[in-house]
Tab-separated table of C-alpha atoms in Angstrom:
chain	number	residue	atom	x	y	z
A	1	UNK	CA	75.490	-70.315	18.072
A	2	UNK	CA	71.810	-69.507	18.291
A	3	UNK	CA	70.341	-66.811	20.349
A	4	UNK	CA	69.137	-68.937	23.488
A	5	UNK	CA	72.738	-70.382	23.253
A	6	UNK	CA	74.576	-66.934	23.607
A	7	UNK	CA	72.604	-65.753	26.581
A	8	UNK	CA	73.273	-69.087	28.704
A	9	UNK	CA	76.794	-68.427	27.608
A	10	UNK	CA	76.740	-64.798	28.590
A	11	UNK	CA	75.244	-65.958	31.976
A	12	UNK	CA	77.670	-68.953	32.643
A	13	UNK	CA	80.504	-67.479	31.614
A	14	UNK	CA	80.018	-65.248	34.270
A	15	UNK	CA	80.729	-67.707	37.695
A	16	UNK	CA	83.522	-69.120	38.254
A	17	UNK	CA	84.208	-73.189	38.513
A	18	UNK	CA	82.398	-72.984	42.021
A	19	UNK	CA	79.797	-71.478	40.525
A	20	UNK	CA	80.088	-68.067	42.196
A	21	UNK	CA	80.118	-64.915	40.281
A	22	UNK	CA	82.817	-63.115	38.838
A	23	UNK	CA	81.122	-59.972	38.435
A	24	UNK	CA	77.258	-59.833	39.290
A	25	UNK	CA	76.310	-57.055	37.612
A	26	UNK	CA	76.974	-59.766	34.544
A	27	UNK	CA	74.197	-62.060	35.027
A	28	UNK	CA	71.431	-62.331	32.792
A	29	UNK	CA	68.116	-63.178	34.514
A	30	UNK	CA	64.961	-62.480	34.794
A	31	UNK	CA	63.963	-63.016	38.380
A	32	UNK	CA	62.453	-59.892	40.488
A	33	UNK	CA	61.706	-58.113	36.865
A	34	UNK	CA	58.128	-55.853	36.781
A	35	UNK	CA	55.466	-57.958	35.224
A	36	UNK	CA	54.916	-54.965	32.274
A	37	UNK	CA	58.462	-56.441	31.260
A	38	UNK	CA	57.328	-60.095	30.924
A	39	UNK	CA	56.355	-59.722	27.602
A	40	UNK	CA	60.046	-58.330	26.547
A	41	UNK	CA	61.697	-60.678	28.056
A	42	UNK	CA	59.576	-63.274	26.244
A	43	UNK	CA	60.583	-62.233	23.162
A	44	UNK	CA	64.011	-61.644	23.601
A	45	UNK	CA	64.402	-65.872	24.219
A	46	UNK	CA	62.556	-66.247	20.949
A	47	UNK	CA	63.352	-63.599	18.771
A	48	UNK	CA	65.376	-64.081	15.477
A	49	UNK	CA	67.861	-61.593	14.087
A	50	UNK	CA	66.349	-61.718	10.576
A	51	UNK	CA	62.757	-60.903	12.726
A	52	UNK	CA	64.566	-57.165	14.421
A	53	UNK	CA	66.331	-55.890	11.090
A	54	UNK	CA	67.065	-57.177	7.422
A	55	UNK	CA	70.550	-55.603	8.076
A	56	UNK	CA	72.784	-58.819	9.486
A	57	UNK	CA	75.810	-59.315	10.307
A	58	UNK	CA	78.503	-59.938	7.553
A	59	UNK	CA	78.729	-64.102	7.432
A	60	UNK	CA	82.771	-63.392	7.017
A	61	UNK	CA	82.789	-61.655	10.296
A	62	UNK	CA	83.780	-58.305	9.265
A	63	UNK	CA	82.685	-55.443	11.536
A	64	UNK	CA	83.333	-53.657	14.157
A	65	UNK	CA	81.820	-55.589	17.473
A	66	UNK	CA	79.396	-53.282	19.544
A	67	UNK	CA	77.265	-53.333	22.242
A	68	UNK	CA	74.279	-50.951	23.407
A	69	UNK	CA	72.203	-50.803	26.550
A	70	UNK	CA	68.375	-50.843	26.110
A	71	UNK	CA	67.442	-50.034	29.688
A	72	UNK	CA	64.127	-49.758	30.962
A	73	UNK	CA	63.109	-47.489	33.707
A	74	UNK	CA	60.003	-46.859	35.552
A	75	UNK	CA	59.619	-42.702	35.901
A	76	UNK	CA	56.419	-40.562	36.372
A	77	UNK	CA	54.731	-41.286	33.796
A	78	UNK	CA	55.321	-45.765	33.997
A	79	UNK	CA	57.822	-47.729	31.930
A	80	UNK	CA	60.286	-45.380	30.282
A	81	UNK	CA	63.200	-45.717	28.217
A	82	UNK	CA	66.857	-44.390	28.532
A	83	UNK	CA	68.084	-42.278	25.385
A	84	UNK	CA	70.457	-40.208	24.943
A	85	UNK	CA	71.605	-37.609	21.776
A	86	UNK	CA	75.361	-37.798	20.086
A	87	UNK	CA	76.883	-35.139	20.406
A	88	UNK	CA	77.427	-33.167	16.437
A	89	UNK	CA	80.867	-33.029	15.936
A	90	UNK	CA	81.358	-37.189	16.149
A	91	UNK	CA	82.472	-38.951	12.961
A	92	UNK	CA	79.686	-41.667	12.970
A	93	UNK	CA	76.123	-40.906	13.971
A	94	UNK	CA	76.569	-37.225	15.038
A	95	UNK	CA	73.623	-36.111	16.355
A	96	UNK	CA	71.445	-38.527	16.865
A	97	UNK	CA	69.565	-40.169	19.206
A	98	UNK	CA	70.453	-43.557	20.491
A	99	UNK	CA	70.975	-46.082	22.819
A	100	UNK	CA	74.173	-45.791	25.188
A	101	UNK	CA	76.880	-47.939	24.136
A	102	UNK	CA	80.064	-48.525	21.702
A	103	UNK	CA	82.258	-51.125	20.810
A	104	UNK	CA	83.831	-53.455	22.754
A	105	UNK	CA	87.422	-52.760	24.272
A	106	UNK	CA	89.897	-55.630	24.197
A	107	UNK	CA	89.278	-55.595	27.912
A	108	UNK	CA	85.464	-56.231	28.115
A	109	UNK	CA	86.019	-59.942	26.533
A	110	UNK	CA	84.605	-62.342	23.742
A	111	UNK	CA	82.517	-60.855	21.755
A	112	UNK	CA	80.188	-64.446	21.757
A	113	UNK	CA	79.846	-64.158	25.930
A	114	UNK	CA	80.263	-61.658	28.530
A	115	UNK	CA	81.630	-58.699	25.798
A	116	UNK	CA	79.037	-57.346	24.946
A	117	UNK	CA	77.335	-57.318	28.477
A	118	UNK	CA	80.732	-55.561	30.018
A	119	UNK	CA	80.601	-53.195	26.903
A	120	UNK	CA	77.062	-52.055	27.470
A	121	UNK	CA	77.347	-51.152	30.699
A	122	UNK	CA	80.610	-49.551	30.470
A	123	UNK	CA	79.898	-47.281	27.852
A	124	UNK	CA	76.699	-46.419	29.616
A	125	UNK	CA	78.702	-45.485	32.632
A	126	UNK	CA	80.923	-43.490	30.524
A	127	UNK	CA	78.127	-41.918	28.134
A	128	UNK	CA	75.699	-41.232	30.937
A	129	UNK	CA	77.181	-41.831	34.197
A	130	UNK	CA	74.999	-44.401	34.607
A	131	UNK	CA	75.792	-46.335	37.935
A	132	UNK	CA	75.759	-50.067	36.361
A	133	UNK	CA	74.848	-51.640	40.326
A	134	UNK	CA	71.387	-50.473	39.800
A	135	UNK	CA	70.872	-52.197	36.642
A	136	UNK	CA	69.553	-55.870	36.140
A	137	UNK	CA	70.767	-57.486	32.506
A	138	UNK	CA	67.645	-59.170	31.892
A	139	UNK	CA	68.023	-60.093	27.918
A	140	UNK	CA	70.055	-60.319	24.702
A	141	UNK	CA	68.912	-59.820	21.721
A	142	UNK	CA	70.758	-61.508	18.162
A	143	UNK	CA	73.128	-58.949	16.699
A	144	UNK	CA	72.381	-56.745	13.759
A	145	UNK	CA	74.665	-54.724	11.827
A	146	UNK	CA	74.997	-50.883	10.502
A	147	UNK	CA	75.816	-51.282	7.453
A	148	UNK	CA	76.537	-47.111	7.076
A	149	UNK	CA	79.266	-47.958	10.316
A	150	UNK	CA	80.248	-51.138	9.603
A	151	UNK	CA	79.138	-51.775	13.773
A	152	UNK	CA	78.211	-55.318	14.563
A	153	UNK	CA	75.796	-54.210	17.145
A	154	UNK	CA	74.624	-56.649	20.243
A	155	UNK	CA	71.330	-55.085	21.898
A	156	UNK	CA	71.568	-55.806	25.738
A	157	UNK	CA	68.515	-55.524	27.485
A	158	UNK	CA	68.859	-54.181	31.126
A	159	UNK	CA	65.978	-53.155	34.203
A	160	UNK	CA	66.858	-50.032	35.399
A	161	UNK	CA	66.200	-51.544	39.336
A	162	UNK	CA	68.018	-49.014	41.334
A	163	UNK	CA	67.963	-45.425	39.572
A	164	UNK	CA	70.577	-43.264	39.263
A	165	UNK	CA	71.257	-39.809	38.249
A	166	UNK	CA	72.081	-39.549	34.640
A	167	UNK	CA	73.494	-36.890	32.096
A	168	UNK	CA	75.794	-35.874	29.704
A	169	UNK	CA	79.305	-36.697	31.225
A	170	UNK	CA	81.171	-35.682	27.812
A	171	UNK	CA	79.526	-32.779	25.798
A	172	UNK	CA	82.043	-33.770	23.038
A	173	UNK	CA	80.189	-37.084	23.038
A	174	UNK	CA	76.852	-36.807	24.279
A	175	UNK	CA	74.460	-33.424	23.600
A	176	UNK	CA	71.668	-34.522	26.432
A	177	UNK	CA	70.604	-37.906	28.012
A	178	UNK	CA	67.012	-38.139	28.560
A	179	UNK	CA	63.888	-40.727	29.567
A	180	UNK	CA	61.097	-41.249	26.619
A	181	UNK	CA	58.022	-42.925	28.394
A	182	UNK	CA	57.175	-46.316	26.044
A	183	UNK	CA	53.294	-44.561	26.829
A	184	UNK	CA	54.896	-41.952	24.211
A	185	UNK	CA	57.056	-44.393	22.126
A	186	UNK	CA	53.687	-46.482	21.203
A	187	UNK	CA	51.438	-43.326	20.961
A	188	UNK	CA	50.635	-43.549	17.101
A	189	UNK	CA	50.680	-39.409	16.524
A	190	UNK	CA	54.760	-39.920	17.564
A	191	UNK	CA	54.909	-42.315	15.145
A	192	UNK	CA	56.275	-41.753	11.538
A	193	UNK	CA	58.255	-43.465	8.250
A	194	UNK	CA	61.644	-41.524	7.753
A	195	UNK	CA	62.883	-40.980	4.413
A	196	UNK	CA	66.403	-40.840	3.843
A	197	UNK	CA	67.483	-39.146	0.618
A	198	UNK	CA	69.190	-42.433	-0.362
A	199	UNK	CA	65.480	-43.672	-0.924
A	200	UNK	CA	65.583	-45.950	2.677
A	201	UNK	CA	62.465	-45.772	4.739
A	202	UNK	CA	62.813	-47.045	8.629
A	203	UNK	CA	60.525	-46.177	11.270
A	204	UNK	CA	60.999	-43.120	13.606
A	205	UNK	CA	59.651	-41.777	16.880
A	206	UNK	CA	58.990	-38.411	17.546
A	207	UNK	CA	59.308	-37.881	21.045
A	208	UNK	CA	61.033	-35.419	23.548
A	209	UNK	CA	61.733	-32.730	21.056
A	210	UNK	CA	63.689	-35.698	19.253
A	211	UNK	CA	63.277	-37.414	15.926
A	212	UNK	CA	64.985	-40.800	16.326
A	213	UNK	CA	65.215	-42.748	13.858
A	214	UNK	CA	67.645	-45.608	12.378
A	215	UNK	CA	68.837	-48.285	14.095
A	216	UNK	CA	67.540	-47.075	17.587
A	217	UNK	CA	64.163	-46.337	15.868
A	218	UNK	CA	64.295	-50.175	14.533
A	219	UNK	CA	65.202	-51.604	17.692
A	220	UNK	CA	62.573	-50.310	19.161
A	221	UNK	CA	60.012	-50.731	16.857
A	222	UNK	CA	60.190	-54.363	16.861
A	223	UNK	CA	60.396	-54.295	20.569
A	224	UNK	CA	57.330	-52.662	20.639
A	225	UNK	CA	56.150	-55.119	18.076
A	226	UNK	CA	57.084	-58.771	19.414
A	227	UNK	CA	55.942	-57.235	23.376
A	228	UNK	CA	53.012	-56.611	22.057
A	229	UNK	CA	52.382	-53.293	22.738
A	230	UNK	CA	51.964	-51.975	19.404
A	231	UNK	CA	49.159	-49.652	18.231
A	232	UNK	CA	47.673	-48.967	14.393
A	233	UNK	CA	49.716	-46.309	13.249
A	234	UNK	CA	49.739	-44.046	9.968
A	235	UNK	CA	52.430	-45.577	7.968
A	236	UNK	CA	52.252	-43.732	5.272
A	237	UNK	CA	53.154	-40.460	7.680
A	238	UNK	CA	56.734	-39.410	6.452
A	239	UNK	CA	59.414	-37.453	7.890
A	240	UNK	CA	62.282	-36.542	5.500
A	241	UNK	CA	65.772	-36.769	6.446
A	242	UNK	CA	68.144	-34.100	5.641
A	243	UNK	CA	70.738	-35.528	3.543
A	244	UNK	CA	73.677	-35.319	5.902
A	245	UNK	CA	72.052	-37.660	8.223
């Protein structure tokens, strides 16, 4: 099933036979969006997975199935995105910064339609306290794997429409939840090339006293990349990782 295909899926599977909706906070459209958002939406309708990460999903289907929220805000300074850092004691990931989401309970549904949608904003809601009304699902992008994880991870793209208040609802899961103006996220002195011991190089983001880097980091890198709102950066910058990361 190709990209273009899953998202119609995702956004019919959501109405019932008369064509009214089962849950609306499940539609995927792109009415009423901020023009600054055009050009994301563009090129999640477009965009391959082999074009966001060389890291794809196993072709025997092994993996865990997982979902994350890229939400887009408008704050103080313009467009913003929502963050948040794992808490340090967690078994995968610990302490870094990511998107919100997990994988998919047996209750949010098939993993091909409406799962991944339900998961995103659940664990949002659960990572963040998020309230999922205010948000309009505007995109989904292919999914990519973590090969470190094993996660099978689809990026939903939500428009934060209707702010709410936000934070860490489980310190045993989430250290801080925070905004990260894309103003910051394309400045090139933020940018840098992590190193991870293992020899792999990604792109990273230093921003809000945070280093992200990994699969968020690559996310949004190509984001920034296919919306066009990419600047020259020093590539050859490097940030070392420490070797428990």
């Amino acid at each position: 099933m190709t990209h273009a295909q899953r998202t119609r899926a995702a956004a019919d599977a959501t109405t019932t036979g008369t064509g009214a909706p089962q849950d609306s906070a499940l539609n995927v459209t792109t009415d009423g969006l901020p023009g600054w958002l055009d050009p994301v939406a563009r090129a999640a309708r477009t965009v391959r997975a082999h074009q966001l990460s060389r890291f794809l999903p196993p072709e025997s289907g092994a993996g865990r199935q997982s979902a994350v929220l890229v939400l887009f805000g408008e704050g103080e300074r313009g467009p913003e995105l929502l963050l948040m850092e794992r808490s340090g004691s967690l078994r995968s990931h610990a302490g870094q910064p990511s998107f919100p989401g997990g994988s998919l309970d047996p209750e949010d549904g098939d993993h091909t339609t409406t799962g991944p949608l339900r998961a995103a904003l659940r664990e949002a809601e659960e990572e963040t306290g998020l309230d999922p009304s205010g948000v309009q699902l505007f995109g989904v992008l292919p999914r990519l794997y973590i090969p470190v994880s094993g996660f099978v991870v689809t990026p939903v793209l939500g428009w934060w429409r209707t702010p709410s208040p936000v934070g860490a609802v489980d310190p045993a899961e989430t250290a801080r939840v925070f905004t990260v103006p894309v103003a910051d996220l394309t400045d090139p002195a933020n940018r840098a090339t992590a190193v991870h011991p293992s020899g792999h190089e990604g792109p990273a983001f230093l921003v809000e006293s945070a280093l992200v880097w990994g699969f968020t980091a690559g996310v949004i890198d190509r984001i920034v990349h296919y919306a066009g709102w990419e600047r020259p950066w020093d590539r050859a910058r490097q940030v070392p990782l420490d070797w428990r990361a």
